[in-house]
XYZ file of N, CA and C in Angstrom:
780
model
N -143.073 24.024 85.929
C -142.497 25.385 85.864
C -143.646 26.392 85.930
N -143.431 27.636 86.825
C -144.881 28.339 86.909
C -145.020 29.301 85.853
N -145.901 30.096 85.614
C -146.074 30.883 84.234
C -145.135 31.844 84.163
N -144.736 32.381 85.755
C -143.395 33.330 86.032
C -142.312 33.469 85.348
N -142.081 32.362 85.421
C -140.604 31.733 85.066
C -140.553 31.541 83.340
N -141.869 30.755 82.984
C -142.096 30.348 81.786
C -141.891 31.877 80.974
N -142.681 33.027 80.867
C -142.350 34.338 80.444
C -140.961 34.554 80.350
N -140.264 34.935 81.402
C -138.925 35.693 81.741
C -138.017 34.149 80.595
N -138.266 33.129 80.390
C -137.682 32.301 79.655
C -137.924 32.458 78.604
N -139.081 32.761 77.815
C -139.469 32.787 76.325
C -139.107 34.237 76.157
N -138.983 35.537 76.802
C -138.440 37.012 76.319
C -137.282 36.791 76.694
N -136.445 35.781 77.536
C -135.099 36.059 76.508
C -134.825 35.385 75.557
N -135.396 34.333 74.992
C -134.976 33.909 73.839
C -135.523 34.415 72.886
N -136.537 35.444 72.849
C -136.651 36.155 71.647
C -135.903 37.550 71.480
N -135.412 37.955 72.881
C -134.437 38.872 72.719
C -133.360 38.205 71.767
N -132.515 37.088 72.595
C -131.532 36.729 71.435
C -131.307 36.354 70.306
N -132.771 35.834 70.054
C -133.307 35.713 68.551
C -133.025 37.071 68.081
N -133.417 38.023 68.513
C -133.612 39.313 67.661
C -132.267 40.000 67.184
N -131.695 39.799 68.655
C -130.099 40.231 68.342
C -129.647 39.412 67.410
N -129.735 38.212 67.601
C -128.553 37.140 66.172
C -129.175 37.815 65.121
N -130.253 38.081 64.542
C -130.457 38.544 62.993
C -130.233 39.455 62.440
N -130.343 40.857 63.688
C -129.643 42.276 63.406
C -127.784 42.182 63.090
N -127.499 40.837 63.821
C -125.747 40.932 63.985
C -125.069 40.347 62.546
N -126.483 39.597 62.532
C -126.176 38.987 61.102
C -126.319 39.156 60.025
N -127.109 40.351 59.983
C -127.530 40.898 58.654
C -126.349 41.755 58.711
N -126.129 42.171 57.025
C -124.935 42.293 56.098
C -125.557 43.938 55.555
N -125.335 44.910 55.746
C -125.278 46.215 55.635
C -124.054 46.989 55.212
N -124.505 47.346 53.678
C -123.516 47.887 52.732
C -123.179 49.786 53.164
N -122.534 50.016 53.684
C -122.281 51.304 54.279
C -122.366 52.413 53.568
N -121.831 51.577 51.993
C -122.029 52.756 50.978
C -123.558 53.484 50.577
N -124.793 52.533 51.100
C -125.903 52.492 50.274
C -126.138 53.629 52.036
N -125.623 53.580 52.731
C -126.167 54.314 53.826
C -126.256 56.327 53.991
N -127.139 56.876 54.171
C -127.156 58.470 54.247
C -125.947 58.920 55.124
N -124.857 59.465 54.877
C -123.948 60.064 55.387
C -124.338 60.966 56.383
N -125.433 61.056 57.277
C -125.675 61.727 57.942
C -125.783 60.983 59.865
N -125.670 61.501 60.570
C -125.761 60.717 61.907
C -127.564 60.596 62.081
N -127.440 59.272 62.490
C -128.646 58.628 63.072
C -129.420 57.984 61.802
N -128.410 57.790 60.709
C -129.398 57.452 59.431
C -130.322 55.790 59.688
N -131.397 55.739 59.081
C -132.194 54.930 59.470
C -132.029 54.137 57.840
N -131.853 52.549 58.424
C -131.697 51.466 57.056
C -132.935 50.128 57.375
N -133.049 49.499 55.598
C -134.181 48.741 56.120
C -133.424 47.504 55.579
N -133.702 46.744 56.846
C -133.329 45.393 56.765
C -134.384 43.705 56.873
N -134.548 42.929 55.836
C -135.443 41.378 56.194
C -134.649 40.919 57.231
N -135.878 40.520 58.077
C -135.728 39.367 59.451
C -136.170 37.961 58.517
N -135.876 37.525 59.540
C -136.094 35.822 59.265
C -137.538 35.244 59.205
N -138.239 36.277 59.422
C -139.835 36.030 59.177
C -140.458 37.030 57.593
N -139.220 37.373 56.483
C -139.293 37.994 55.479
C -140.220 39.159 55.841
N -139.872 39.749 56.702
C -140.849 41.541 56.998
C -139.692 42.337 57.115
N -139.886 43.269 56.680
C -139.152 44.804 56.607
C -138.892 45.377 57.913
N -138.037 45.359 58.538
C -137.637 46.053 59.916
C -136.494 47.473 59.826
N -136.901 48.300 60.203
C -136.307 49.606 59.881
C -135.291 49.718 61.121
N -134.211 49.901 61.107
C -133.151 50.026 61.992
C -132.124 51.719 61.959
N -131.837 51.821 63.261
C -131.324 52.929 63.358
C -130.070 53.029 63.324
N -129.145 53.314 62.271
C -127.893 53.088 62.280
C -126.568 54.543 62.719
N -125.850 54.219 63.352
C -125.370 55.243 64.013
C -124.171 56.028 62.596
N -123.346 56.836 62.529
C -123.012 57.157 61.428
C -122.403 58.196 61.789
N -120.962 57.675 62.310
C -120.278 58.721 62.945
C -120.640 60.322 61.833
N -120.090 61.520 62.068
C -119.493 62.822 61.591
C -118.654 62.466 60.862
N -118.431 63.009 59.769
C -117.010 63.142 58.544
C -116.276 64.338 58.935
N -115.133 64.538 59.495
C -114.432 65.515 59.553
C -113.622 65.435 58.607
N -113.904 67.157 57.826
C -113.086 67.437 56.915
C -111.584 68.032 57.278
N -110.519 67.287 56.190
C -109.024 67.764 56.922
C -108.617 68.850 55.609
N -108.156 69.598 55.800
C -107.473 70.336 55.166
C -106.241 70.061 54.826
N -105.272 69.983 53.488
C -104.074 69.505 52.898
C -103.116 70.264 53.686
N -101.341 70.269 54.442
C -100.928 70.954 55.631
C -99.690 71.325 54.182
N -99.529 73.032 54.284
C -99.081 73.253 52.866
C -97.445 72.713 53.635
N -96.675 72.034 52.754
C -95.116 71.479 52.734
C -94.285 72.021 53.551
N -93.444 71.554 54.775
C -92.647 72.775 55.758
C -91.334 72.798 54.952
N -90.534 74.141 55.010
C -89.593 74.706 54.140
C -88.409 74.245 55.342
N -87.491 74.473 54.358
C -86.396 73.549 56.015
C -85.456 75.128 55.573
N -84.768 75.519 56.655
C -83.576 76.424 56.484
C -82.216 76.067 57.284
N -81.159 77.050 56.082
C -79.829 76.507 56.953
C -78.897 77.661 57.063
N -78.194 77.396 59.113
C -77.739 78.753 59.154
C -76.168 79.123 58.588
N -76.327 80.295 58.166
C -74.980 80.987 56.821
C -73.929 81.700 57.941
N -74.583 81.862 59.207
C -73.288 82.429 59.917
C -72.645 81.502 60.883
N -71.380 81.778 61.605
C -70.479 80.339 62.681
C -72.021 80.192 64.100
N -72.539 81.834 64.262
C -73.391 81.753 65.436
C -74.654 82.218 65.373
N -75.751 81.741 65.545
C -76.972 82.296 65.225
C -77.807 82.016 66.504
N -78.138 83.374 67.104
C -79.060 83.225 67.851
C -80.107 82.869 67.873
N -81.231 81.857 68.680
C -82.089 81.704 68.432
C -83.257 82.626 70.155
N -83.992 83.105 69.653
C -84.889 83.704 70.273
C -86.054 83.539 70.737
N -86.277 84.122 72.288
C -88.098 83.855 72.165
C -89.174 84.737 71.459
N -88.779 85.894 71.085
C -89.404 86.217 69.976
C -88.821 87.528 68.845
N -89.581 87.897 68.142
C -88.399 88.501 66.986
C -88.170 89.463 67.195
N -87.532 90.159 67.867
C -86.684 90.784 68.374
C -85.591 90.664 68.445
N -84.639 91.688 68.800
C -83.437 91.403 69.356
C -83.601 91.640 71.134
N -84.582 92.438 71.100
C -84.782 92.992 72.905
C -85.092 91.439 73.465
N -85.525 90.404 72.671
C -86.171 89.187 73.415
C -85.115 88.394 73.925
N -85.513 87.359 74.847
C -84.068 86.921 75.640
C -83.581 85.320 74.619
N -82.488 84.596 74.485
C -82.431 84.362 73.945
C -82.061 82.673 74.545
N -82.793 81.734 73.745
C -82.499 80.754 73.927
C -81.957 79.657 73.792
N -80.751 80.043 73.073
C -80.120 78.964 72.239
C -79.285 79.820 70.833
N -78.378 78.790 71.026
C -77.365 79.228 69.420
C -77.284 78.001 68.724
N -77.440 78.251 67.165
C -77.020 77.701 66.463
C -76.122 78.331 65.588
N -75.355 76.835 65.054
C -73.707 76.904 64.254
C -74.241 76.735 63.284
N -73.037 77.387 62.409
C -73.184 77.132 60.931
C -73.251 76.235 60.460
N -74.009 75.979 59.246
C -74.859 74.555 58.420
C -75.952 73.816 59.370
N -76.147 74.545 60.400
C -77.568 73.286 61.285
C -78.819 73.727 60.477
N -79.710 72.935 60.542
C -80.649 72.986 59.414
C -82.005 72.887 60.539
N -82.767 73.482 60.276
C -84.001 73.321 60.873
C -85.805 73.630 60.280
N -86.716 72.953 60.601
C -87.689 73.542 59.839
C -88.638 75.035 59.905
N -88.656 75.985 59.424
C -89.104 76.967 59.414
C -90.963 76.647 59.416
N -91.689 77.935 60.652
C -93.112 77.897 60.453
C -93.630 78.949 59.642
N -93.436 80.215 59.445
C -93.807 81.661 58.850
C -92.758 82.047 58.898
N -92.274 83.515 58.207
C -91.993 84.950 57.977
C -92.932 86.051 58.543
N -91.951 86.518 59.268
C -93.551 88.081 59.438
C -91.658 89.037 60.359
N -91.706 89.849 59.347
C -91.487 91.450 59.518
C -89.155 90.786 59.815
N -88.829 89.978 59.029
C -87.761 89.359 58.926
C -87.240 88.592 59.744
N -88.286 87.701 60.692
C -87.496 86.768 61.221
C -88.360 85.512 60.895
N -87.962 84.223 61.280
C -88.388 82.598 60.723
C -88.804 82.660 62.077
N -90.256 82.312 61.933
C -90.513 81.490 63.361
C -90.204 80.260 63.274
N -89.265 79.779 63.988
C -89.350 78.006 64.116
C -90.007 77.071 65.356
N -89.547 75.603 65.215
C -89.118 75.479 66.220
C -87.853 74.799 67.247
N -87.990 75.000 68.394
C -86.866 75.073 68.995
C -86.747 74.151 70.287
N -85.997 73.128 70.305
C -86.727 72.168 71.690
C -88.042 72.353 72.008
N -89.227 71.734 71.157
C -90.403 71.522 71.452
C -90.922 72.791 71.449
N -90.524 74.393 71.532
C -91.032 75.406 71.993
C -90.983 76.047 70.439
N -91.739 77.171 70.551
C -91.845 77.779 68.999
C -90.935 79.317 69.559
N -89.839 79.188 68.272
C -89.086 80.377 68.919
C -88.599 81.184 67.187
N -87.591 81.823 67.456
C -87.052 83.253 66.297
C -85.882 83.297 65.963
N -85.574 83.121 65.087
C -84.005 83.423 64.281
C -84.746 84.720 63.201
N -83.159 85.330 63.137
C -83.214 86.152 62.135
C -82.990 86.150 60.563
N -83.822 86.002 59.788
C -83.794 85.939 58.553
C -82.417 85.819 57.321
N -82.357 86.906 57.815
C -81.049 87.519 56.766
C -79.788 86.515 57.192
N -79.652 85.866 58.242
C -78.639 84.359 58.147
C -79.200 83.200 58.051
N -79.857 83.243 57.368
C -80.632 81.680 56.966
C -80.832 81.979 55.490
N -80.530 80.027 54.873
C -80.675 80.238 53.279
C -81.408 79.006 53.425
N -83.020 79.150 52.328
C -83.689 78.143 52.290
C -83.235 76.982 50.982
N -83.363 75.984 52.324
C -82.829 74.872 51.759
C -83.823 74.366 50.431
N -83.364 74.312 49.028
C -84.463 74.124 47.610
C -84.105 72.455 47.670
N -85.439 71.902 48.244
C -85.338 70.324 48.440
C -85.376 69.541 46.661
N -85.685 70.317 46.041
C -85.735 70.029 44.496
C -84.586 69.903 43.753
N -83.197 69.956 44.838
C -81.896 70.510 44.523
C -81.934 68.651 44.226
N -80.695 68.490 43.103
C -79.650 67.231 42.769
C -78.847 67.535 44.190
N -78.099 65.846 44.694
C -76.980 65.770 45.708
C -75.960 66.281 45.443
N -75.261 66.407 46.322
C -74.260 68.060 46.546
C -73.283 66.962 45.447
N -72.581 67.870 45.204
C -70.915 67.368 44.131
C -69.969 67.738 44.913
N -68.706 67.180 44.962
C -67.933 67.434 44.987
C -67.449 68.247 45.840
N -67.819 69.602 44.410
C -67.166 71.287 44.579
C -68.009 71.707 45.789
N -69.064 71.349 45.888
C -69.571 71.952 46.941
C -69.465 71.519 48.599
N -68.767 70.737 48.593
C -68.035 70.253 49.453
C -67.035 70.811 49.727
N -66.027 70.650 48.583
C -64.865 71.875 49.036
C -65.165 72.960 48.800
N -66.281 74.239 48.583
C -66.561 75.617 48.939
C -66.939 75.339 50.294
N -67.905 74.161 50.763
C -68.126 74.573 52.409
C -66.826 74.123 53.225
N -66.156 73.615 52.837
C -65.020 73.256 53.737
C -64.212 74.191 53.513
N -64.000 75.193 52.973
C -63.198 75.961 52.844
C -63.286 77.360 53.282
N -64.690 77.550 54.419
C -65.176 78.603 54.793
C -64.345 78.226 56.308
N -63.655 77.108 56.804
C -63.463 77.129 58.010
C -61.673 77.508 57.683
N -61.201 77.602 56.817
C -59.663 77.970 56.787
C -59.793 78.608 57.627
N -58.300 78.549 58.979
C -58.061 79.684 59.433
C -58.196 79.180 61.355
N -59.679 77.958 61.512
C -59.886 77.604 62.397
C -58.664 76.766 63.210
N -58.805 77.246 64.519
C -57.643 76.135 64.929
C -58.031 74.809 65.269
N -56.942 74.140 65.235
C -56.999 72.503 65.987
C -57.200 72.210 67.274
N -58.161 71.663 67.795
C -58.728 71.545 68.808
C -58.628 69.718 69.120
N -57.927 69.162 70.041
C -57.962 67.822 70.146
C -59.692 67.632 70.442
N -60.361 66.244 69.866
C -61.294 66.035 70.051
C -62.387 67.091 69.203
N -62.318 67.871 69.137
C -63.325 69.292 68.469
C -63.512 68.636 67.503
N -64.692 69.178 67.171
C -65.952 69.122 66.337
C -66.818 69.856 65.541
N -66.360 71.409 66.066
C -67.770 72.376 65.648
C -66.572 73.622 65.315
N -67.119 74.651 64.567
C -66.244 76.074 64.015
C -65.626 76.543 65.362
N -65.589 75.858 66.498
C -64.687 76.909 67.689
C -63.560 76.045 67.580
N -63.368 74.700 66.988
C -62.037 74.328 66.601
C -62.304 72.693 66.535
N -61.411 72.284 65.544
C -62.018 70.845 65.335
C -60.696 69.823 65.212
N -60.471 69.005 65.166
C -59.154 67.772 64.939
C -59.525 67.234 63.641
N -58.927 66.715 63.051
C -59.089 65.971 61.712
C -60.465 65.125 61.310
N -60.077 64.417 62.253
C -61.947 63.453 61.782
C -63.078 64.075 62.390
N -62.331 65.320 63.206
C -64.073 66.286 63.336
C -64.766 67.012 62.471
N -63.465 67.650 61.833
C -63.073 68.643 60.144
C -64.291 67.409 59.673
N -63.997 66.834 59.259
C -64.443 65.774 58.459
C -65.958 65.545 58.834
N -66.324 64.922 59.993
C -67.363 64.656 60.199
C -67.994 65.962 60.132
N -67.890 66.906 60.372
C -68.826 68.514 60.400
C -69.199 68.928 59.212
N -67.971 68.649 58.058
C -68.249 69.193 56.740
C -69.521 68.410 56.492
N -69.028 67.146 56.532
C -69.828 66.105 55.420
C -71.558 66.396 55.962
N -71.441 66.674 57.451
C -72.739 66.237 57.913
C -73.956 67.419 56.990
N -73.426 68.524 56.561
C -73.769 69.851 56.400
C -74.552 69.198 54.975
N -74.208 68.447 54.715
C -74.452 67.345 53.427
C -75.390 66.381 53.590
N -75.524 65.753 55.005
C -76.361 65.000 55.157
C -75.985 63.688 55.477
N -74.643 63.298 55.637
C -73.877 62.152 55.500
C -73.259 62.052 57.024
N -73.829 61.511 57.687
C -73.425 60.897 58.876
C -72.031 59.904 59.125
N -71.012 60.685 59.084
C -69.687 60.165 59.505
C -69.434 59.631 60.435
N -68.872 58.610 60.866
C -68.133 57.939 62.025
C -67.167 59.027 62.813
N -66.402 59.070 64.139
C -66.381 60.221 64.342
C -64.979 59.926 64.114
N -63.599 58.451 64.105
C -62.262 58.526 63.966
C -61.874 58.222 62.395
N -61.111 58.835 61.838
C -60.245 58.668 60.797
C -60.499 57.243 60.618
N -59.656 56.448 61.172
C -60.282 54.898 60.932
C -61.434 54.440 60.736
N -62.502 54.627 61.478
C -63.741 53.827 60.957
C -64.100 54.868 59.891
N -63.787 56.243 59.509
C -64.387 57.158 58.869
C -63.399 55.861 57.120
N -62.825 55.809 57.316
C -62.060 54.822 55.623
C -63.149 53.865 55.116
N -64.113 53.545 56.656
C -64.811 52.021 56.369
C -66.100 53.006 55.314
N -65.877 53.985 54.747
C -67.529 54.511 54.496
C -67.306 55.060 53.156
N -67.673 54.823 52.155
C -67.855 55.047 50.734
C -67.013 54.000 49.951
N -66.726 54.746 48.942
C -65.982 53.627 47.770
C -64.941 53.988 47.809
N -63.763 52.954 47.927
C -62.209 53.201 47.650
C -61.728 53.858 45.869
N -60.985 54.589 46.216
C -60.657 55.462 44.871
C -58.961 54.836 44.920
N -58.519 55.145 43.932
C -56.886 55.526 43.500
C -56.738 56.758 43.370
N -55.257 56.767 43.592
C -54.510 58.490 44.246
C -55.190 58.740 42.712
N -54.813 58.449 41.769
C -55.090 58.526 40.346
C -56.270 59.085 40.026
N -57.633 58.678 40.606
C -58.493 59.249 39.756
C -59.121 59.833 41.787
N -58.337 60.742 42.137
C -58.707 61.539 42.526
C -60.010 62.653 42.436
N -60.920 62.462 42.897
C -61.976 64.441 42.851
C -62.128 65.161 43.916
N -62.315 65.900 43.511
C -62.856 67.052 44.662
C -64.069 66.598 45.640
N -63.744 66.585 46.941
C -64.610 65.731 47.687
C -64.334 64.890 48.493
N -63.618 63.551 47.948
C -62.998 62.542 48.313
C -62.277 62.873 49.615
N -62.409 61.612 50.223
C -61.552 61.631 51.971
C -60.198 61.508 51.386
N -58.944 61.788 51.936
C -57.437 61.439 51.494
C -57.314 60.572 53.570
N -56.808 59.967 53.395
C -56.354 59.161 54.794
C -54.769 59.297 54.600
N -54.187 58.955 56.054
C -52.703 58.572 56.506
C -52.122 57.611 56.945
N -51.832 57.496 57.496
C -51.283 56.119 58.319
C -49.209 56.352 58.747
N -48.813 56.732 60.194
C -47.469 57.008 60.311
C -47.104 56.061 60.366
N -47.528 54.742 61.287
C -47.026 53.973 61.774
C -47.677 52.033 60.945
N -46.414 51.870 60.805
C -46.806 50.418 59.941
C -47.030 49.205 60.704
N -46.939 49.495 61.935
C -47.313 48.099 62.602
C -48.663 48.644 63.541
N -49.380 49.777 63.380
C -49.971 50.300 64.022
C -51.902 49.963 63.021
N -52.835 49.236 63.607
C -53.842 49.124 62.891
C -54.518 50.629 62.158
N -54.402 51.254 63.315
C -55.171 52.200 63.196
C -54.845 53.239 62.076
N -55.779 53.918 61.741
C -55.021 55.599 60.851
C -54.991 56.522 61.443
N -54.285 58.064 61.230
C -54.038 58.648 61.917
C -53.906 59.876 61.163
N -54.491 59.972 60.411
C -54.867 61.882 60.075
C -56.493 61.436 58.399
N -56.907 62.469 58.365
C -57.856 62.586 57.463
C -58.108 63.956 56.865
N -58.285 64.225 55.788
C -58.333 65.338 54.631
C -59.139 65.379 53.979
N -59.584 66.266 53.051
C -60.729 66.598 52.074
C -60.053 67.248 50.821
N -59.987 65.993 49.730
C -59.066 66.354 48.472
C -60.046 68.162 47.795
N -59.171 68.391 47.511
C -59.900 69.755 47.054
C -59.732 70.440 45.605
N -58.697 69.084 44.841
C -58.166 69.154 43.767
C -56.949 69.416 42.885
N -56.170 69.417 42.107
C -55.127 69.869 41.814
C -54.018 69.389 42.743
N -53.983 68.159 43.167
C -52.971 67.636 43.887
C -53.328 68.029 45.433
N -54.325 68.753 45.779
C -54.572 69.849 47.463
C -55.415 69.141 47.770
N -55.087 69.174 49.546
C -56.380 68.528 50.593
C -56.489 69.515 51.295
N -57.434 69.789 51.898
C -57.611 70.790 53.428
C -57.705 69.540 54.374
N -57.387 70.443 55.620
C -57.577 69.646 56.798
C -57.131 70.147 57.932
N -57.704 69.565 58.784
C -56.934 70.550 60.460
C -56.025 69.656 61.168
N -54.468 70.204 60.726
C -53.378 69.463 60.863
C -52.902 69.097 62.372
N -52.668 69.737 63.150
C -51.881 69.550 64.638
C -52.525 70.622 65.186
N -51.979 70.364 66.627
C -52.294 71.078 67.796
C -51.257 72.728 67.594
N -51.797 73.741 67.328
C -50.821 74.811 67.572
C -51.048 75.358 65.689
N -52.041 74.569 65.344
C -52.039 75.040 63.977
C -53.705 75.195 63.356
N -54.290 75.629 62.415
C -55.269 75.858 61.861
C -55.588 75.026 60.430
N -57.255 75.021 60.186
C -57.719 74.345 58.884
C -57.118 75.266 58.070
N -56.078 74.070 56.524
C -55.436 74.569 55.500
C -55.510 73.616 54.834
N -55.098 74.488 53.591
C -54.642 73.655 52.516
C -53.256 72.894 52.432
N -53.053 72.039 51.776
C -51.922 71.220 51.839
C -51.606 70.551 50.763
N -50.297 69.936 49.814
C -50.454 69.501 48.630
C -49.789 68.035 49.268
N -50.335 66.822 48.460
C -50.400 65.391 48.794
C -49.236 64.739 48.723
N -48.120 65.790 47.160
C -47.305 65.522 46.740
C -45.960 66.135 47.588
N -46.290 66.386 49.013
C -45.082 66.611 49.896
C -44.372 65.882 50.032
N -43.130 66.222 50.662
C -42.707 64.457 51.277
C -42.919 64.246 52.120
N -43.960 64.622 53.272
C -44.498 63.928 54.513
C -45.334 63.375 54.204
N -46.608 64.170 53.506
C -47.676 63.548 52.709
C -47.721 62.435 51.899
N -46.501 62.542 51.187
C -46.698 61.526 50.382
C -45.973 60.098 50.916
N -45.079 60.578 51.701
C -44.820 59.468 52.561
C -46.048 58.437 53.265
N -46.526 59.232 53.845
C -47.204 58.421 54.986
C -49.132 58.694 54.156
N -49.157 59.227 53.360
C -50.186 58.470 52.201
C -51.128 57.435 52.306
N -52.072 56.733 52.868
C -52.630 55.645 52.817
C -53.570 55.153 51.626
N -54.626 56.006 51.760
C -55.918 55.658 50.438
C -57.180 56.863 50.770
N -58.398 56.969 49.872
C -58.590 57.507 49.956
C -60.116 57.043 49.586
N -61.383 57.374 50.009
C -62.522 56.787 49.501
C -63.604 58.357 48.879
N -64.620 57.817 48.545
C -65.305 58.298 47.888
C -67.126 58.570 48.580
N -67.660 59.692 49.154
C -68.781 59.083 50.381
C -69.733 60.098 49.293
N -69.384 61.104 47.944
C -70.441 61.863 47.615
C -70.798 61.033 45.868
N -71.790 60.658 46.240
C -72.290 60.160 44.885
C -72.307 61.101 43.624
């Protein structure tokens, strides 16, 4: 082998010598200067002191992101805006009880945001939601259900321009947080079964006309004192109603329980 060769053979094996002992030595990060490019001393395998340059990323400091306030809107229609103004053009409505997170206040409107975009509602119809609050009861179930008296029956509907029975239902509850099924029937499969007997304020009341028929076919919101609300037929509006009718109480099914 000529001396050529012999060289270029013995510097790389002391290259890789050198690398295995740096890879292998054990460097406590804590004992290291928090600063970039800090320099540490490490024994080689020939017990001598070799000073090494250790890289040491930057510490970026984060700042704590103060808690986002959530708000919820108090009127049936709330404009939402591109900015706070009323002259600004407007991009969107929200219905009563939609909840969204608020960024600032400045001069009475919530900046939020709004499909990905940062946009403006007006203050004075929004009530901030106090996340420190106990789960809703009951009563407060039937005060928000009782702001839609008056609405008509809408087959299929869902929202304050007019709703059908298990929409009534699903809209209130959601305002709550409780994700309803959207028919009378699967809406029975969801909380705890009650007796007519120990009735509360809150509670679903169900129907059923037909006895060979699986399905159910109307849904209510007991409201107490023998009364349900609900949005009865086509040609009629959300009311009150007492259980102890004789249609009602006829065709009567059961009734469950979805507010803890």
């Amino acid at each position: 082998m000529n001396n050529f060769r012999k060289t270029i053979i013995i510097a790389g094996i002391t290259s890789i010598m050198l690398c295995t002992t740096a890879f292998a030595t054990e460097i406590n990060a804590d004992d290291l200067d928090t600063q970039e490019n800090s320099q540490a001393e490490i024994i080689n395998e020939d017990n001598k002191v070799q000073s090494v340059e250790i890289q040491v990323p930057e510490i970026q400091e984060t700042t704590p992101q103060e808690p986002v306030q959530q708000g919820k809107v108090t009127v049936n229609i709330l404009n939402v805006r591109s900015g706070p103004s009323t002259d600004t053009e407007i991009l969107g409505k929200l219905s009563l009880g939609s909840t969204f997170n608020i960024k600032t206040l400045s001069n009475g409107w919530y900046e939020i945001e709004y499909n990905s975009a940062t946009a403006y509602v007006f203050a004075e119809y929004v009530k901030i939601i106090d996340k420190s609050t106990e789960s809703p009861s009951g009563s407060n179930v039937v005060d928000y259900a009782k702001q839609f008296i008056g609405t008509p029956y809408v087959a299929g509907g869902s929202s304050p321009s007019g709703f059908d029975c298990s929409g009534y239902v699903k809209y209130v509850m959601a305002n709550f947080g409780i994700d309803m099924p959207r028919t009378s029937t699967d809406q029975y499969s969801i909380g705890v079964r009650v007796e007519k007997s120990e009735l509360m304020p809150g509670d679903l009341v169900f129907f059923k006309y037909s006895s060979t028929s699986y399905n159910l076919n109307h849904v209510g919101i007991y409201v107490g004192d023998g009364n349900f609300i609900h949005s009865p037929i086509p040609g009629q509006t959300v009311k009150l109603d007492t259980l102890s009718s004789g249609y009602f109480s006829k065709y009567y099914y059961g009734a469950t329980r979805v507010i803890k």
